[in-house]
PDB file of C-alpha atoms in Angstrom:
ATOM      1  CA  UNK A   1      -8.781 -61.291 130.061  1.00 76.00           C
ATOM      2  CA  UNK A   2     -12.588 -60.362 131.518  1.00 79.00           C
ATOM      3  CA  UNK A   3     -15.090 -62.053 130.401  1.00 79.00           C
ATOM      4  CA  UNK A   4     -18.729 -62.912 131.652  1.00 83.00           C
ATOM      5  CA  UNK A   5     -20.276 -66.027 131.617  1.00 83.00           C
ATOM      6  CA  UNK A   6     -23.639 -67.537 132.254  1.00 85.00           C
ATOM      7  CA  UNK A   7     -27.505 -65.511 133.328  1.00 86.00           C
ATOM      8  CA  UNK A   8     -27.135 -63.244 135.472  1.00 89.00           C
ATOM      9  CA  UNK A   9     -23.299 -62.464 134.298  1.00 85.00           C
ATOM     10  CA  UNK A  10     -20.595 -63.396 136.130  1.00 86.00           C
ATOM     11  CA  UNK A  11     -17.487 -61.630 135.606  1.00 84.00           C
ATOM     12  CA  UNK A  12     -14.138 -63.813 135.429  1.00 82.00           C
ATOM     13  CA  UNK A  13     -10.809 -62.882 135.146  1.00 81.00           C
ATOM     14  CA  UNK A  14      -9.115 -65.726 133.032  1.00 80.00           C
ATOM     15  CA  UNK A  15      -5.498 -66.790 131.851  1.00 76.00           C
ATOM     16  CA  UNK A  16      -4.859 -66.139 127.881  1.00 74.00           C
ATOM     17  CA  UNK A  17      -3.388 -69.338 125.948  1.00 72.00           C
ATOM     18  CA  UNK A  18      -2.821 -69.707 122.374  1.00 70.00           C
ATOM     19  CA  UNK A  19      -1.178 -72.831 122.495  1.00 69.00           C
ATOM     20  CA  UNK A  20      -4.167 -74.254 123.092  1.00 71.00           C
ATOM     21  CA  UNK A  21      -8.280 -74.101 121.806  1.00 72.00           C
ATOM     22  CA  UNK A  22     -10.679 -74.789 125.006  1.00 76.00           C
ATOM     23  CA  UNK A  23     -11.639 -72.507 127.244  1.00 79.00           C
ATOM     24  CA  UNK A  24     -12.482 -73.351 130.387  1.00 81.00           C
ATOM     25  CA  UNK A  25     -13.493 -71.976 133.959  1.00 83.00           C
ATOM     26  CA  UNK A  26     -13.625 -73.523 137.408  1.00 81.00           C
ATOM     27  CA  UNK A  27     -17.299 -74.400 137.689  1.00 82.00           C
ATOM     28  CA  UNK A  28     -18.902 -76.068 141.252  1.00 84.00           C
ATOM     29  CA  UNK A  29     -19.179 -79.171 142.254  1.00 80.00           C
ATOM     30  CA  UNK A  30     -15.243 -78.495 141.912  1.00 75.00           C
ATOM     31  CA  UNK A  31     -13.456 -81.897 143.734  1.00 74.00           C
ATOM     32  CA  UNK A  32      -9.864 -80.727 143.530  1.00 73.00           C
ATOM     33  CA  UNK A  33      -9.496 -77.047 142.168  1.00 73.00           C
ATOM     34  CA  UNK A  34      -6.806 -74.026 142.787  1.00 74.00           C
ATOM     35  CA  UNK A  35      -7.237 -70.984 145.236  1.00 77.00           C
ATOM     36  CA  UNK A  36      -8.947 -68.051 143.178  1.00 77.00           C
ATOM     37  CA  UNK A  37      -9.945 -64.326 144.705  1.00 78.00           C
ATOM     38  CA  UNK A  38     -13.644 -64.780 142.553  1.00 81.00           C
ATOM     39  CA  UNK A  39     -16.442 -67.439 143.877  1.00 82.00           C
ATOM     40  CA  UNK A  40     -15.952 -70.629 141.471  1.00 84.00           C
ATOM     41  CA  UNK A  41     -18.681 -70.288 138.730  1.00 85.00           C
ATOM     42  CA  UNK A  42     -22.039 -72.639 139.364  1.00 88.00           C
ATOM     43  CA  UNK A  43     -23.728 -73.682 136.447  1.00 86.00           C
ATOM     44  CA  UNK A  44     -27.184 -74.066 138.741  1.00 89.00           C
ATOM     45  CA  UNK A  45     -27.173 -70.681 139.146  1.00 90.00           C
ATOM     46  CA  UNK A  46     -27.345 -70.159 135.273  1.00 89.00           C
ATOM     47  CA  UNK A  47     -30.287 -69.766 133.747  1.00 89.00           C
ATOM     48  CA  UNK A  48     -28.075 -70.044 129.964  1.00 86.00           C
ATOM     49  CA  UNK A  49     -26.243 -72.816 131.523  1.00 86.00           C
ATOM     50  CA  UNK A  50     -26.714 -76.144 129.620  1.00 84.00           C
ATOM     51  CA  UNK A  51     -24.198 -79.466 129.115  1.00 81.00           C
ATOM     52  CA  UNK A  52     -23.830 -80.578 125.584  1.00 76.00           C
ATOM     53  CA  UNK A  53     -23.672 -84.120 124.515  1.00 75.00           C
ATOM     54  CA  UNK A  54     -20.678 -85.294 123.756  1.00 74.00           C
ATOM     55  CA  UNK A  55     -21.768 -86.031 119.452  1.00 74.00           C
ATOM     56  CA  UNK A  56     -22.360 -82.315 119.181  1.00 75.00           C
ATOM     57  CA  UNK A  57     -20.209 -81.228 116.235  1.00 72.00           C
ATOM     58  CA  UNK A  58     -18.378 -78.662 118.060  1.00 66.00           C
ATOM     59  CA  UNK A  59     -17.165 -81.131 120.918  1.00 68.00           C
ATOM     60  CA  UNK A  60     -17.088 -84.546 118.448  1.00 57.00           C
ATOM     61  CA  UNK A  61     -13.453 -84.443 118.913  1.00 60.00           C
ATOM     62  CA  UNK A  62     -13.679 -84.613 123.037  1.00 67.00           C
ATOM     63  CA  UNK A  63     -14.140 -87.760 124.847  1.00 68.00           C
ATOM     64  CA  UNK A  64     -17.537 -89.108 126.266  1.00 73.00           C
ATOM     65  CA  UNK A  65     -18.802 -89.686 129.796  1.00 73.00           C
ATOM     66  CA  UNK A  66     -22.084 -90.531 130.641  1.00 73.00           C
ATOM     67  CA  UNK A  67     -23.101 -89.331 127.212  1.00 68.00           C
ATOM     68  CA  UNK A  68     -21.343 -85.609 127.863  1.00 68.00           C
ATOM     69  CA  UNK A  69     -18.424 -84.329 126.198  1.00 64.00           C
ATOM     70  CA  UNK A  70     -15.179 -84.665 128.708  1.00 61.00           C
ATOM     71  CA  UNK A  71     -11.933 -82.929 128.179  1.00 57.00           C
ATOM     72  CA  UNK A  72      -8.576 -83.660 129.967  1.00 62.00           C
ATOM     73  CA  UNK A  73      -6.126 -81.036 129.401  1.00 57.00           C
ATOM     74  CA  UNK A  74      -2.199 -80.111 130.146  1.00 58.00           C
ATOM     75  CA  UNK A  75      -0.118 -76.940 129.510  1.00 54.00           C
ATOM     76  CA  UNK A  76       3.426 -76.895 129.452  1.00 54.00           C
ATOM     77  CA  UNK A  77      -8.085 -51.386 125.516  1.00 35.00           C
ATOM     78  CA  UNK A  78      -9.893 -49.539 122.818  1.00 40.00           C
ATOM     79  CA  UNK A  79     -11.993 -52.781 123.105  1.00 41.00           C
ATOM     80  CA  UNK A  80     -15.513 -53.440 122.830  1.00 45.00           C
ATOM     81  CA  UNK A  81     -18.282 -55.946 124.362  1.00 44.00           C
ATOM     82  CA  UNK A  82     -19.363 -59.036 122.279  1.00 51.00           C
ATOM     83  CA  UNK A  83     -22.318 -60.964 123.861  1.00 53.00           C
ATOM     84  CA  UNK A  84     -21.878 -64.484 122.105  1.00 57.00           C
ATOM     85  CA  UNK A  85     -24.890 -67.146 122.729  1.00 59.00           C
ATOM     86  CA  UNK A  86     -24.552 -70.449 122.270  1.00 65.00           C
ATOM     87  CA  UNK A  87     -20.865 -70.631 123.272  1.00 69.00           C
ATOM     88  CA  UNK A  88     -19.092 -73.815 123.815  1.00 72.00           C
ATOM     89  CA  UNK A  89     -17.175 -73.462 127.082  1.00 71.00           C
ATOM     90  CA  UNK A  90     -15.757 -76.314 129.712  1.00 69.00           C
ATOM     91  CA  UNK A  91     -16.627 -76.438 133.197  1.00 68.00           C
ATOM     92  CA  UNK A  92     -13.778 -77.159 134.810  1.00 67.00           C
ATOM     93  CA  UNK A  93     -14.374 -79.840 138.022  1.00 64.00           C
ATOM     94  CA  UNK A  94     -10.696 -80.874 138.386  1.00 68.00           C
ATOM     95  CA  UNK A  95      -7.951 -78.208 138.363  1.00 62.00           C
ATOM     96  CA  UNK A  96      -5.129 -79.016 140.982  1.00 59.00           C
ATOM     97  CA  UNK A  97      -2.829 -79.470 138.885  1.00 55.00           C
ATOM     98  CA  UNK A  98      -2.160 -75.645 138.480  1.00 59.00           C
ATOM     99  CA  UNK A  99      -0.158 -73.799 141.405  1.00 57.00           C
ATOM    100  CA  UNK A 100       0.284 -69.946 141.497  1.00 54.00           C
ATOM    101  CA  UNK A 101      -2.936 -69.449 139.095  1.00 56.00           C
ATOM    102  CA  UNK A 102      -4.290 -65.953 140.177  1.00 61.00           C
ATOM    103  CA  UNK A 103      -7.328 -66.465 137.175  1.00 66.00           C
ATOM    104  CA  UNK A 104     -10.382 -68.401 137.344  1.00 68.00           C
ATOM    105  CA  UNK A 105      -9.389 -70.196 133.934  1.00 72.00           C
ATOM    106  CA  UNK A 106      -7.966 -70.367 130.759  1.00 74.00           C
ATOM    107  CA  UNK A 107      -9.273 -68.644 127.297  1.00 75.00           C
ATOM    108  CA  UNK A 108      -8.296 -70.608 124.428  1.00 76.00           C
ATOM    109  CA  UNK A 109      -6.953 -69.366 121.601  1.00 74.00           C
ATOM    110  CA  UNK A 110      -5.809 -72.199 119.181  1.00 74.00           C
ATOM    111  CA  UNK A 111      -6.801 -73.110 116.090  1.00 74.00           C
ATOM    112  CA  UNK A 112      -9.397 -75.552 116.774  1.00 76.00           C
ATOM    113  CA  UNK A 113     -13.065 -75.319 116.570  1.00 76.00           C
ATOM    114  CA  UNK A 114     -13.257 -74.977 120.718  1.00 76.00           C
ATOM    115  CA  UNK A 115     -11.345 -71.536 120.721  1.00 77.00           C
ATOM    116  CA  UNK A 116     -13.002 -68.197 121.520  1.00 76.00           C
ATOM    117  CA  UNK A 117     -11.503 -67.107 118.199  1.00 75.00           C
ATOM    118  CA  UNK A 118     -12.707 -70.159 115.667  1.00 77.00           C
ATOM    119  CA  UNK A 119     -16.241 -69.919 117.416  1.00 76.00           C
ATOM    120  CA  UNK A 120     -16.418 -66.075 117.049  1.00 76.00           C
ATOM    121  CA  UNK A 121     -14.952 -66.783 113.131  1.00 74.00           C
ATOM    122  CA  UNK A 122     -16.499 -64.078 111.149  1.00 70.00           C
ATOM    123  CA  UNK A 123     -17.622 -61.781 113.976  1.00 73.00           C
ATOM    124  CA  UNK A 124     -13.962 -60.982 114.320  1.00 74.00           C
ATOM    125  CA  UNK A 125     -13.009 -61.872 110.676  1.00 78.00           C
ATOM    126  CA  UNK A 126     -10.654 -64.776 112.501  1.00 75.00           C
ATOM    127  CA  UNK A 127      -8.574 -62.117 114.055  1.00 77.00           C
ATOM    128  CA  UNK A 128      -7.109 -61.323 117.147  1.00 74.00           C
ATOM    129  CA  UNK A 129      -4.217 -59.549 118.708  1.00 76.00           C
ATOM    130  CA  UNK A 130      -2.680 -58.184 122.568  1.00 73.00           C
ATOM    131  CA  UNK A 131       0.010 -56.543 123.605  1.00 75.00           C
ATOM    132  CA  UNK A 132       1.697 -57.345 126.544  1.00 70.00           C
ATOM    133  CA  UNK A 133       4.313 -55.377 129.078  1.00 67.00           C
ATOM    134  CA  UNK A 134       6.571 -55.571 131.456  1.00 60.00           C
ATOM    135  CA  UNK A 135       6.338 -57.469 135.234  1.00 52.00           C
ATOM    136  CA  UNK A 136       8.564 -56.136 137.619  1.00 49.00           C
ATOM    137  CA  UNK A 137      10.877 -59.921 137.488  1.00 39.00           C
ATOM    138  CA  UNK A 138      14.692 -58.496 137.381  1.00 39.00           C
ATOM    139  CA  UNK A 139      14.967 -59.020 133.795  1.00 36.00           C
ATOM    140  CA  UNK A 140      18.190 -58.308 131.980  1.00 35.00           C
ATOM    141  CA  UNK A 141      18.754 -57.900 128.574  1.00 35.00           C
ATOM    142  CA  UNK A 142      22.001 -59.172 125.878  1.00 34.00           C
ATOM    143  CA  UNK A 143      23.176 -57.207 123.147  1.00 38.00           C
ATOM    144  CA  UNK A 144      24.949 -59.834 120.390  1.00 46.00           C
ATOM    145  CA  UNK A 145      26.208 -56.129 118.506  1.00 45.00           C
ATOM    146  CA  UNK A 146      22.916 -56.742 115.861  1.00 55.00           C
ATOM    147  CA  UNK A 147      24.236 -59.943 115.432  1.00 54.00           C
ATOM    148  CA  UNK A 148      21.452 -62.335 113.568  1.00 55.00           C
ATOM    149  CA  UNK A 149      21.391 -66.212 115.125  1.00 51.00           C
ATOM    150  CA  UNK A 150      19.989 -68.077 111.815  1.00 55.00           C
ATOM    151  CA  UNK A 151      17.769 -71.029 112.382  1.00 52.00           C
ATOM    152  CA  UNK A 152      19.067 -74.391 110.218  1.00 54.00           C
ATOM    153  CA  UNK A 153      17.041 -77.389 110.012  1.00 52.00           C
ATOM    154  CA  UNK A 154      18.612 -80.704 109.299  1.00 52.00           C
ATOM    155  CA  UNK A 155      15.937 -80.913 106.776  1.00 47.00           C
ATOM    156  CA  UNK A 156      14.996 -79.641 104.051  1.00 50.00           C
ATOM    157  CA  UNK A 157      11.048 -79.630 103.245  1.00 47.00           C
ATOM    158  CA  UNK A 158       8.562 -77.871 100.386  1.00 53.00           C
ATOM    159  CA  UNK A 159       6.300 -77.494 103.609  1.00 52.00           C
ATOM    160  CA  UNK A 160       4.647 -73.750 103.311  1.00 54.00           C
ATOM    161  CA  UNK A 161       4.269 -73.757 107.330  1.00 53.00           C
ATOM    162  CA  UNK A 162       6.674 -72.268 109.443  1.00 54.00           C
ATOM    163  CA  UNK A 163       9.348 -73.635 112.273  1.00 56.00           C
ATOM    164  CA  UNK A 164       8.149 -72.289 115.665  1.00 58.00           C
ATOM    165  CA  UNK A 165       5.047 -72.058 117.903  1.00 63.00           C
ATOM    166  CA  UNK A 166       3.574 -69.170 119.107  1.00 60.00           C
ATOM    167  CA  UNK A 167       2.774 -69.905 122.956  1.00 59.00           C
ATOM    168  CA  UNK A 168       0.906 -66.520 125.042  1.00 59.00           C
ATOM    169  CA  UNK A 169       0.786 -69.447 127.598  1.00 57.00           C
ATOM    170  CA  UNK A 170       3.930 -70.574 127.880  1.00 60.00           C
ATOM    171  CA  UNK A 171       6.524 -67.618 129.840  1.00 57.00           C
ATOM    172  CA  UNK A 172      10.053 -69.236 128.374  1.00 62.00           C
ATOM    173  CA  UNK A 173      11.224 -69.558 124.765  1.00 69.00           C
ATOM    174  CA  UNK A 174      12.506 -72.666 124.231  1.00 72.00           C
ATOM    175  CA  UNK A 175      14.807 -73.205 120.840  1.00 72.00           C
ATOM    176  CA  UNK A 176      16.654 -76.215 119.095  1.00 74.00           C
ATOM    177  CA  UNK A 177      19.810 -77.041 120.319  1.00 77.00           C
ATOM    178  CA  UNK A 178      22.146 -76.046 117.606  1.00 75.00           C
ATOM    179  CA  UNK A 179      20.291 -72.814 117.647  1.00 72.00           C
ATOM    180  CA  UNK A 180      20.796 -72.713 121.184  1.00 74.00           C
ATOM    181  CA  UNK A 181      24.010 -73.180 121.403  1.00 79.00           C
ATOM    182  CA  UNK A 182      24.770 -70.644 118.711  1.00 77.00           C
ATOM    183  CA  UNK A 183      23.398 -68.254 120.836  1.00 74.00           C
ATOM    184  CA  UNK A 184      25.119 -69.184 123.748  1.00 75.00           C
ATOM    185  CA  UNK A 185      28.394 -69.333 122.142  1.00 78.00           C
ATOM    186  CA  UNK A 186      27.493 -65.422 121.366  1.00 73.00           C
ATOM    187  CA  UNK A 187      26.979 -64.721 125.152  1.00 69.00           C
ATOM    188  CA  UNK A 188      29.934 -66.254 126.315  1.00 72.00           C
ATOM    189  CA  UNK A 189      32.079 -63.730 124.061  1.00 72.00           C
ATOM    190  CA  UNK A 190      30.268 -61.022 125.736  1.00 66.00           C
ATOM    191  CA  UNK A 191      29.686 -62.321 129.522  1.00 63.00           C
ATOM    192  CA  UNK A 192      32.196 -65.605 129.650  1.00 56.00           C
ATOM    193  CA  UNK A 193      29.271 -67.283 131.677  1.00 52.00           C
ATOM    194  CA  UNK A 194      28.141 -70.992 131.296  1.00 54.00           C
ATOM    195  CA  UNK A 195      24.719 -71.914 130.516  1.00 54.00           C
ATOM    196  CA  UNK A 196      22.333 -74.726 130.295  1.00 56.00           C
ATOM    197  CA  UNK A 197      21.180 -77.018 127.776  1.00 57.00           C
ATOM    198  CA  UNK A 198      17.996 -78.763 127.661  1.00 61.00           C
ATOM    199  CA  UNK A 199      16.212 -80.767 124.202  1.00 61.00           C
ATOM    200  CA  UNK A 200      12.771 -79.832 123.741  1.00 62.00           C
ATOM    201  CA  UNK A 201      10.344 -78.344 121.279  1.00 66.00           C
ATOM    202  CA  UNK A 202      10.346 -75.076 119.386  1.00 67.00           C
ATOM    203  CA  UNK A 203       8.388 -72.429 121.353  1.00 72.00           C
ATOM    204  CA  UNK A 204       8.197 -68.195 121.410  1.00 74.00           C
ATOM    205  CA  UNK A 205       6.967 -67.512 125.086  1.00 77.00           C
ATOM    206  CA  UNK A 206       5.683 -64.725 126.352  1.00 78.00           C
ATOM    207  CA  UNK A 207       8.639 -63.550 127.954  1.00 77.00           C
ATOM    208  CA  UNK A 208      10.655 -62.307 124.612  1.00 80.00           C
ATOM    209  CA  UNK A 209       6.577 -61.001 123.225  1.00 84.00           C
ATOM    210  CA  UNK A 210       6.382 -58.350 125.873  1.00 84.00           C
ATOM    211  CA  UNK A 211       6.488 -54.762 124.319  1.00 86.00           C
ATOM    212  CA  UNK A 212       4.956 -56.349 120.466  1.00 87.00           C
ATOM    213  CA  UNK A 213       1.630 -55.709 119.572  1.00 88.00           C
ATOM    214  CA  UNK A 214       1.283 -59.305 118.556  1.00 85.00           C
ATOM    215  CA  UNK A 215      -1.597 -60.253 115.910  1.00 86.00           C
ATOM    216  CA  UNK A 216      -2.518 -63.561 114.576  1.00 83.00           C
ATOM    217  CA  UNK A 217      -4.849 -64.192 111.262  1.00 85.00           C
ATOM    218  CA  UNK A 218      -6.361 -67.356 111.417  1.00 78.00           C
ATOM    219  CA  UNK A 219      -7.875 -67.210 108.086  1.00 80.00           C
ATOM    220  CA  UNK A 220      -4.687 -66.145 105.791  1.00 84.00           C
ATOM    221  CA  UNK A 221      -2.407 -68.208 108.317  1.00 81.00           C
ATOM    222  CA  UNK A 222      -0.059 -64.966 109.473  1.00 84.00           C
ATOM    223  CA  UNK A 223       1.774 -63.814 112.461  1.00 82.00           C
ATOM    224  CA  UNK A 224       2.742 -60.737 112.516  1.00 87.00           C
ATOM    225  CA  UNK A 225       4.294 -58.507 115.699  1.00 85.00           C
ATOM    226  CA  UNK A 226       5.541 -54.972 115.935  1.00 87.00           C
ATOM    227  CA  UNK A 227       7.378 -53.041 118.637  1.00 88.00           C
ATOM    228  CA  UNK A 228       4.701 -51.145 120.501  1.00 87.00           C
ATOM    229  CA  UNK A 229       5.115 -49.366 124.531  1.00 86.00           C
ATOM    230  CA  UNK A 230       2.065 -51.695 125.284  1.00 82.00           C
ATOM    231  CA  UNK A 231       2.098 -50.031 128.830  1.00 79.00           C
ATOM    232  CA  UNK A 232       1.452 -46.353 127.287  1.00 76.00           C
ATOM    233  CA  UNK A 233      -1.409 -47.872 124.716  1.00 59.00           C
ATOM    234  CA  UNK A 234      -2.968 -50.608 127.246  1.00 55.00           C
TER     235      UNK A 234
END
């Protein structure tokens, strides 16, 4: 995603993440940051550049250094221009944890009050969407015959939420076991290969998104996707 930041502008390509709310971009003095193609952003050079105190309401939920808000964070075009002032974004001064980045950061696009979306609210009527397509990665493709692999919970709840997270972040998909192995056992009819098993927590990457036009409504609390040839509409 492009965006510009900062007086003059300066244009940034960064990463797209809705598994998570801040957005932030590598910003100078920069002690241990990733290789980018762009020069890192330097707030000094801003004349719209300022640091907010960390009792702001927007960052009240960050921690506090030195009386400025300080996040620490991990990750496991029919469009149009919106100039947004007063825009909460991090300045990122310690980024080597992330290998084989080619952007200059990450957009957020959770549901908390950091993300582009929650502090564009009503400009945007809490609404977003993107398609993406296909990388040139070998992928292959199983037909179970229209076969449907049912999720079942060990528990039953009155809960109005539902039972997976929506990552754009995250590339795999990672499923319960049971579920997992459901599908597996549905492979091995059809290819008589073994597979892997590994516990973890209940995520849609973007691997199994690509060709949906994929919205989200923050406000009414839906997801909703479609099959779409993003590469024909991009």
């Amino acid at each position: 995603m492009n965006i510009s930041i900062g007086t003059p502008p300066s244009q940034l390509l960064l990463s797209t993440d809705t598994g998570s709310s801040i957005t932030w971009v590598q910003c100078k003095p920069c002690e241990d940051f990733y290789e980018q193609n762009e020069p890192l952003f330097d707030p000094k050079e801003s004349s719209s550049y300022n640091s907010v105190h960390c009792l702001t309401p927007v960052c009240f939920k960050l921690s506090c250094e030195n009386e400025l808000s300080k996040y620490d964070i991990g990750y496991g075009d029919n469009g149009r221009l919106v100039k947004i002032s007063q825009f909460a974004i991090g300045s990122g001064h310690s980024n080597g944890v992330f290998k084989d980045v080619y952007s200059n950061g990450i957009v957020g696009l959770g549901t908390g009050k950091l993300s582009l979306i929650s502090q564009l609210g009503a400009k945007i009527d809490s609404k977003f969407s993107y398609c993406l397509v296909y990388v040139d990665i070998g992928q292959v493709t199983v037909s179970f015959n229209d076969k449907r692999i049912p999720f079942k919970s060990k528990y039953e709840t009155n809960r109005q939420e539902g039972n997976i997270a929506i990552d754009s972040g995250t590339t795999m998909t990672f499923l319960p076991e049971e579920m997992y192995l459901d599908i597996i056992s549905e492979v091995k009819k059809a290819t008589n290969s073994e597979g892997f098993i590994n516990d973890g927590h209940v995520l849609y990457g973007n691997l199994a998104q690509i060709d949906f036009l994929v919205e989200y409504d923050l406000k009414d609390k839906k997801f909703s996707f479609k099959p779409t040839n993003c590469s024909k509409n991009n």
